[in-house]
């Protein structure tokens, strides 16, 4: 029976030696030192590139800084050190496009009218009116309260209220008018 010898494994790229701080040239990626040099040499040109795509300085600076952060995070994937600047330029362009998209979306959302909302003061007055109405409703006779709730809050017709409560249409009208009169008196009375 023939003996099969295992194939020798491919030799992996050497990882930097953390003890002596030396880095092997066979390690893939852009070094931090090279990225720092690129930052010093090309920050201004990348800022001008962003300025051509965007209109305010703060956004341009944010885009360029974010581009350097992203390239720093992905520096192991940039195999050729000479392509670091090209990678940075492309990242600046992509981030500028994203910033413009967010701006356009924000403008579309802002162009929609905001719903009319009551101020806090109006809300407080409304709450006071609701509270006084509820208190006044509790002071009505049981049938008056039932007729008013079904008629105005449940939005039923007088005939539906009469059928629901099992009373005549005339009784619904009488209880309703007496209930409204009693509510007026109770709501106008000082608390």
PDB file of C-alpha atoms in Angstrom:
ATOM      1  CA  UNK A   1       0.000   0.000   0.000  1.00  0.00           C
ATOM      2  CA  UNK A   2       1.484   3.377  -0.984  1.00  0.00           C
ATOM      3  CA  UNK A   3       2.209   5.906   1.718  1.00  0.00           C
ATOM      4  CA  UNK A   4       0.665   9.316   1.131  1.00  0.00           C
ATOM      5  CA  UNK A   5       2.638  12.129   2.654  1.00  0.00           C
ATOM      6  CA  UNK A   6       0.791  15.292   3.613  1.00  0.00           C
ATOM      7  CA  UNK A   7       1.474  18.322   1.474  1.00  0.00           C
ATOM      8  CA  UNK A   8       3.418  21.048   3.232  1.00  0.00           C
ATOM      9  CA  UNK A   9       1.203  23.947   4.238  1.00  0.00           C
ATOM     10  CA  UNK A  10       1.695  27.278   2.542  1.00  0.00           C
ATOM     11  CA  UNK A  11       3.734  29.622   4.615  1.00  0.00           C
ATOM     12  CA  UNK A  12       1.537  32.385   6.106  1.00  0.00           C
ATOM     13  CA  UNK A  13       2.508  36.012   5.941  1.00  0.00           C
ATOM     14  CA  UNK A  14       4.473  37.031   8.963  1.00  0.00           C
ATOM     15  CA  UNK A  15       2.590  39.040  11.560  1.00  0.00           C
ATOM     16  CA  UNK A  16       4.369  41.952  13.209  1.00  0.00           C
ATOM     17  CA  UNK A  17       6.398  41.043  16.194  1.00  0.00           C
ATOM     18  CA  UNK A  18       4.826  42.900  19.083  1.00  0.00           C
ATOM     19  CA  UNK A  19       7.804  42.434  21.393  1.00  0.00           C
ATOM     20  CA  UNK A  20      10.337  44.343  19.377  1.00  0.00           C
ATOM     21  CA  UNK A  21       7.876  46.525  17.387  1.00  0.00           C
ATOM     22  CA  UNK A  22       9.427  45.467  14.090  1.00  0.00           C
ATOM     23  CA  UNK A  23       7.113  44.862  11.182  1.00  0.00           C
ATOM     24  CA  UNK A  24       7.862  42.432   8.370  1.00  0.00           C
ATOM     25  CA  UNK A  25       7.519  43.682   4.808  1.00  0.00           C
ATOM     26  CA  UNK A  26       5.560  40.558   3.894  1.00  0.00           C
ATOM     27  CA  UNK A  27       2.625  41.626   6.131  1.00  0.00           C
ATOM     28  CA  UNK A  28      -0.287  42.754   3.977  1.00  0.00           C
ATOM     29  CA  UNK A  29      -1.869  46.164   4.246  1.00  0.00           C
ATOM     30  CA  UNK A  30      -1.072  49.798   4.712  1.00  0.00           C
ATOM     31  CA  UNK A  31       0.848  50.651   7.844  1.00  0.00           C
ATOM     32  CA  UNK A  32      -0.263  53.245  10.345  1.00  0.00           C
ATOM     33  CA  UNK A  33       2.889  55.238   9.641  1.00  0.00           C
ATOM     34  CA  UNK A  34       2.132  55.316   5.924  1.00  0.00           C
ATOM     35  CA  UNK A  35      -1.444  56.394   6.652  1.00  0.00           C
ATOM     36  CA  UNK A  36      -0.156  59.154   8.931  1.00  0.00           C
ATOM     37  CA  UNK A  37       2.172  60.385   6.185  1.00  0.00           C
ATOM     38  CA  UNK A  38      -0.705  60.286   3.698  1.00  0.00           C
ATOM     39  CA  UNK A  39      -2.829  62.307   6.113  1.00  0.00           C
ATOM     40  CA  UNK A  40      -0.172  65.004   6.445  1.00  0.00           C
ATOM     41  CA  UNK A  41       0.499  65.180   2.727  1.00  0.00           C
ATOM     42  CA  UNK A  42      -3.019  64.894   1.279  1.00  0.00           C
ATOM     43  CA  UNK A  43      -5.520  66.098   3.892  1.00  0.00           C
ATOM     44  CA  UNK A  44      -5.881  69.498   2.176  1.00  0.00           C
ATOM     45  CA  UNK A  45      -6.406  68.022  -1.281  1.00  0.00           C
ATOM     46  CA  UNK A  46      -9.019  65.592   0.060  1.00  0.00           C
ATOM     47  CA  UNK A  47     -10.735  68.491   1.818  1.00  0.00           C
ATOM     48  CA  UNK A  48     -10.854  70.417  -1.475  1.00  0.00           C
ATOM     49  CA  UNK A  49     -12.299  67.346  -3.192  1.00  0.00           C
ATOM     50  CA  UNK A  50     -15.053  67.149  -0.583  1.00  0.00           C
ATOM     51  CA  UNK A  51     -15.651  70.915  -0.934  1.00  0.00           C
ATOM     52  CA  UNK A  52     -16.350  70.428  -4.638  1.00  0.00           C
ATOM     53  CA  UNK A  53     -18.990  67.847  -3.791  1.00  0.00           C
ATOM     54  CA  UNK A  54     -20.490  69.451  -0.679  1.00  0.00           C
ATOM     55  CA  UNK A  55     -21.236  73.054   0.149  1.00  0.00           C
ATOM     56  CA  UNK A  56     -20.302  73.586   3.796  1.00  0.00           C
ATOM     57  CA  UNK A  57     -16.913  73.307   5.458  1.00  0.00           C
ATOM     58  CA  UNK A  58     -18.072  71.368   8.493  1.00  0.00           C
ATOM     59  CA  UNK A  59     -19.529  68.581   6.356  1.00  0.00           C
ATOM     60  CA  UNK A  60     -16.354  68.477   4.244  1.00  0.00           C
ATOM     61  CA  UNK A  61     -14.166  68.075   7.310  1.00  0.00           C
ATOM     62  CA  UNK A  62     -16.463  65.392   8.707  1.00  0.00           C
ATOM     63  CA  UNK A  63     -16.363  63.468   5.436  1.00  0.00           C
ATOM     64  CA  UNK A  64     -12.560  63.575   5.177  1.00  0.00           C
ATOM     65  CA  UNK A  65     -12.086  62.553   8.807  1.00  0.00           C
ATOM     66  CA  UNK A  66     -14.561  59.689   8.366  1.00  0.00           C
ATOM     67  CA  UNK A  67     -12.692  58.594   5.218  1.00  0.00           C
ATOM     68  CA  UNK A  68      -9.418  58.370   7.149  1.00  0.00           C
ATOM     69  CA  UNK A  69     -11.131  56.456   9.943  1.00  0.00           C
ATOM     70  CA  UNK A  70     -12.565  53.956   7.489  1.00  0.00           C
ATOM     71  CA  UNK A  71      -9.279  53.503   5.648  1.00  0.00           C
ATOM     72  CA  UNK A  72      -7.505  53.045   8.970  1.00  0.00           C
ATOM     73  CA  UNK A  73     -10.034  50.351   9.922  1.00  0.00           C
ATOM     74  CA  UNK A  74      -9.586  48.594   6.583  1.00  0.00           C
ATOM     75  CA  UNK A  75      -5.849  49.187   6.142  1.00  0.00           C
ATOM     76  CA  UNK A  76      -5.093  45.450   6.003  1.00  0.00           C
ATOM     77  CA  UNK A  77      -7.183  45.160   2.828  1.00  0.00           C
ATOM     78  CA  UNK A  78      -5.220  47.833   0.968  1.00  0.00           C
ATOM     79  CA  UNK A  79      -2.452  45.587  -0.268  1.00  0.00           C
ATOM     80  CA  UNK A  80      -0.610  48.160  -2.363  1.00  0.00           C
ATOM     81  CA  UNK A  81       0.569  51.173  -0.370  1.00  0.00           C
ATOM     82  CA  UNK A  82       0.479  53.299  -3.516  1.00  0.00           C
ATOM     83  CA  UNK A  83      -3.284  52.796  -3.748  1.00  0.00           C
ATOM     84  CA  UNK A  84      -3.997  54.233  -0.300  1.00  0.00           C
ATOM     85  CA  UNK A  85      -4.616  57.723  -1.686  1.00  0.00           C
ATOM     86  CA  UNK A  86      -6.931  56.370  -4.397  1.00  0.00           C
ATOM     87  CA  UNK A  87      -8.834  54.418  -1.763  1.00  0.00           C
ATOM     88  CA  UNK A  88      -9.141  57.585   0.342  1.00  0.00           C
ATOM     89  CA  UNK A  89     -10.384  59.622  -2.618  1.00  0.00           C
ATOM     90  CA  UNK A  90     -13.036  57.039  -3.450  1.00  0.00           C
ATOM     91  CA  UNK A  91     -14.128  56.922   0.183  1.00  0.00           C
ATOM     92  CA  UNK A  92     -14.440  60.736   0.267  1.00  0.00           C
ATOM     93  CA  UNK A  93     -16.595  60.661  -2.877  1.00  0.00           C
ATOM     94  CA  UNK A  94     -18.840  57.898  -1.494  1.00  0.00           C
ATOM     95  CA  UNK A  95     -19.261  59.603   1.881  1.00  0.00           C
ATOM     96  CA  UNK A  96     -20.066  62.893   0.139  1.00  0.00           C
ATOM     97  CA  UNK A  97     -22.776  61.165  -1.885  1.00  0.00           C
ATOM     98  CA  UNK A  98     -24.222  59.696   1.289  1.00  0.00           C
ATOM     99  CA  UNK A  99     -24.213  63.095   2.987  1.00  0.00           C
ATOM    100  CA  UNK A 100     -26.047  64.625   0.029  1.00  0.00           C
ATOM    101  CA  UNK A 101     -28.626  61.792   0.053  1.00  0.00           C
ATOM    102  CA  UNK A 102     -29.276  62.366   3.756  1.00  0.00           C
ATOM    103  CA  UNK A 103     -29.659  66.095   3.122  1.00  0.00           C
ATOM    104  CA  UNK A 104     -32.130  65.574   0.289  1.00  0.00           C
ATOM    105  CA  UNK A 105     -34.141  63.146   2.380  1.00  0.00           C
ATOM    106  CA  UNK A 106     -34.147  65.628   5.252  1.00  0.00           C
ATOM    107  CA  UNK A 107     -35.391  68.402   2.973  1.00  0.00           C
ATOM    108  CA  UNK A 108     -38.176  66.173   1.673  1.00  0.00           C
ATOM    109  CA  UNK A 109     -39.259  65.384   5.212  1.00  0.00           C
ATOM    110  CA  UNK A 110     -39.083  69.045   6.275  1.00  0.00           C
ATOM    111  CA  UNK A 111     -41.150  70.198   3.314  1.00  0.00           C
ATOM    112  CA  UNK A 112     -44.147  68.270   4.632  1.00  0.00           C
ATOM    113  CA  UNK A 113     -46.284  70.501   6.825  1.00  0.00           C
ATOM    114  CA  UNK A 114     -46.225  69.679  10.487  1.00  0.00           C
ATOM    115  CA  UNK A 115     -49.578  68.811  12.007  1.00  0.00           C
ATOM    116  CA  UNK A 116     -51.251  71.569  13.975  1.00  0.00           C
ATOM    117  CA  UNK A 117     -50.494  70.945  17.578  1.00  0.00           C
ATOM    118  CA  UNK A 118     -51.865  72.757  20.551  1.00  0.00           C
ATOM    119  CA  UNK A 119     -49.484  74.588  22.816  1.00  0.00           C
ATOM    120  CA  UNK A 120     -48.947  73.343  26.332  1.00  0.00           C
ATOM    121  CA  UNK A 121     -51.183  76.121  27.616  1.00  0.00           C
ATOM    122  CA  UNK A 122     -54.010  75.167  25.262  1.00  0.00           C
ATOM    123  CA  UNK A 123     -53.576  71.533  26.239  1.00  0.00           C
ATOM    124  CA  UNK A 124     -53.909  72.448  29.902  1.00  0.00           C
ATOM    125  CA  UNK A 125     -57.105  74.427  29.237  1.00  0.00           C
ATOM    126  CA  UNK A 126     -58.509  71.540  27.210  1.00  0.00           C
ATOM    127  CA  UNK A 127     -57.744  69.152  30.060  1.00  0.00           C
ATOM    128  CA  UNK A 128     -59.475  71.459  32.548  1.00  0.00           C
ATOM    129  CA  UNK A 129     -62.546  71.654  30.295  1.00  0.00           C
ATOM    130  CA  UNK A 130     -62.616  67.859  29.932  1.00  0.00           C
ATOM    131  CA  UNK A 131     -62.323  67.433  33.686  1.00  0.00           C
ATOM    132  CA  UNK A 132     -65.146  69.894  34.356  1.00  0.00           C
ATOM    133  CA  UNK A 133     -67.315  68.248  31.659  1.00  0.00           C
ATOM    134  CA  UNK A 134     -66.764  64.820  33.199  1.00  0.00           C
ATOM    135  CA  UNK A 135     -67.605  66.199  36.636  1.00  0.00           C
ATOM    136  CA  UNK A 136     -70.748  67.857  35.257  1.00  0.00           C
ATOM    137  CA  UNK A 137     -71.752  64.634  33.451  1.00  0.00           C
ATOM    138  CA  UNK A 138     -71.459  62.716  36.713  1.00  0.00           C
ATOM    139  CA  UNK A 139     -73.883  65.190  38.294  1.00  0.00           C
ATOM    140  CA  UNK A 140     -76.653  64.441  35.752  1.00  0.00           C
ATOM    141  CA  UNK A 141     -79.481  61.980  36.240  1.00  0.00           C
ATOM    142  CA  UNK A 142     -78.676  58.474  35.006  1.00  0.00           C
ATOM    143  CA  UNK A 143     -81.044  58.621  31.961  1.00  0.00           C
ATOM    144  CA  UNK A 144     -79.852  62.096  30.945  1.00  0.00           C
ATOM    145  CA  UNK A 145     -76.233  60.950  31.094  1.00  0.00           C
ATOM    146  CA  UNK A 146     -77.017  57.778  29.077  1.00  0.00           C
ATOM    147  CA  UNK A 147     -78.875  59.730  26.378  1.00  0.00           C
ATOM    148  CA  UNK A 148     -76.126  62.356  26.025  1.00  0.00           C
ATOM    149  CA  UNK A 149     -73.321  59.806  25.938  1.00  0.00           C
ATOM    150  CA  UNK A 150     -75.042  57.667  23.313  1.00  0.00           C
ATOM    151  CA  UNK A 151     -76.209  60.654  21.280  1.00  0.00           C
ATOM    152  CA  UNK A 152     -73.047  62.779  21.233  1.00  0.00           C
ATOM    153  CA  UNK A 153     -70.131  60.563  22.186  1.00  0.00           C
ATOM    154  CA  UNK A 154     -71.260  57.342  20.498  1.00  0.00           C
ATOM    155  CA  UNK A 155     -72.677  59.422  17.607  1.00  0.00           C
ATOM    156  CA  UNK A 156     -76.054  57.625  17.496  1.00  0.00           C
ATOM    157  CA  UNK A 157     -79.252  59.049  16.086  1.00  0.00           C
ATOM    158  CA  UNK A 158     -82.175  59.732  18.416  1.00  0.00           C
ATOM    159  CA  UNK A 159     -83.962  56.651  17.043  1.00  0.00           C
ATOM    160  CA  UNK A 160     -80.920  54.441  17.728  1.00  0.00           C
ATOM    161  CA  UNK A 161     -80.656  55.813  21.270  1.00  0.00           C
ATOM    162  CA  UNK A 162     -84.374  55.119  21.855  1.00  0.00           C
ATOM    163  CA  UNK A 163     -83.954  51.566  20.587  1.00  0.00           C
ATOM    164  CA  UNK A 164     -80.783  50.964  22.614  1.00  0.00           C
ATOM    165  CA  UNK A 165     -82.276  52.254  25.889  1.00  0.00           C
ATOM    166  CA  UNK A 166     -85.761  50.835  25.245  1.00  0.00           C
ATOM    167  CA  UNK A 167     -87.519  54.182  25.641  1.00  0.00           C
ATOM    168  CA  UNK A 168     -89.643  56.307  23.318  1.00  0.00           C
ATOM    169  CA  UNK A 169     -88.262  58.855  20.876  1.00  0.00           C
ATOM    170  CA  UNK A 170     -89.997  61.645  22.811  1.00  0.00           C
ATOM    171  CA  UNK A 171     -88.294  60.530  26.035  1.00  0.00           C
ATOM    172  CA  UNK A 172     -84.885  60.635  24.287  1.00  0.00           C
ATOM    173  CA  UNK A 173     -85.564  64.231  23.173  1.00  0.00           C
ATOM    174  CA  UNK A 174     -86.756  65.259  26.641  1.00  0.00           C
ATOM    175  CA  UNK A 175     -83.852  63.650  28.499  1.00  0.00           C
ATOM    176  CA  UNK A 176     -81.416  65.117  25.963  1.00  0.00           C
ATOM    177  CA  UNK A 177     -82.665  68.695  26.209  1.00  0.00           C
ATOM    178  CA  UNK A 178     -82.878  68.594  30.019  1.00  0.00           C
ATOM    179  CA  UNK A 179     -79.391  67.061  30.195  1.00  0.00           C
ATOM    180  CA  UNK A 180     -77.866  69.764  27.965  1.00  0.00           C
ATOM    181  CA  UNK A 181     -79.553  72.490  30.023  1.00  0.00           C
ATOM    182  CA  UNK A 182     -78.182  70.966  33.224  1.00  0.00           C
ATOM    183  CA  UNK A 183     -74.692  70.733  31.681  1.00  0.00           C
ATOM    184  CA  UNK A 184     -74.782  74.418  30.703  1.00  0.00           C
ATOM    185  CA  UNK A 185     -75.658  75.431  34.240  1.00  0.00           C
ATOM    186  CA  UNK A 186     -72.985  73.154  35.738  1.00  0.00           C
ATOM    187  CA  UNK A 187     -70.270  74.284  33.321  1.00  0.00           C
ATOM    188  CA  UNK A 188     -70.978  78.009  33.804  1.00  0.00           C
ATOM    189  CA  UNK A 189     -71.056  77.769  37.562  1.00  0.00           C
ATOM    190  CA  UNK A 190     -67.807  78.796  39.255  1.00  0.00           C
ATOM    191  CA  UNK A 191     -65.795  75.852  40.533  1.00  0.00           C
TER     192      UNK A 191
END
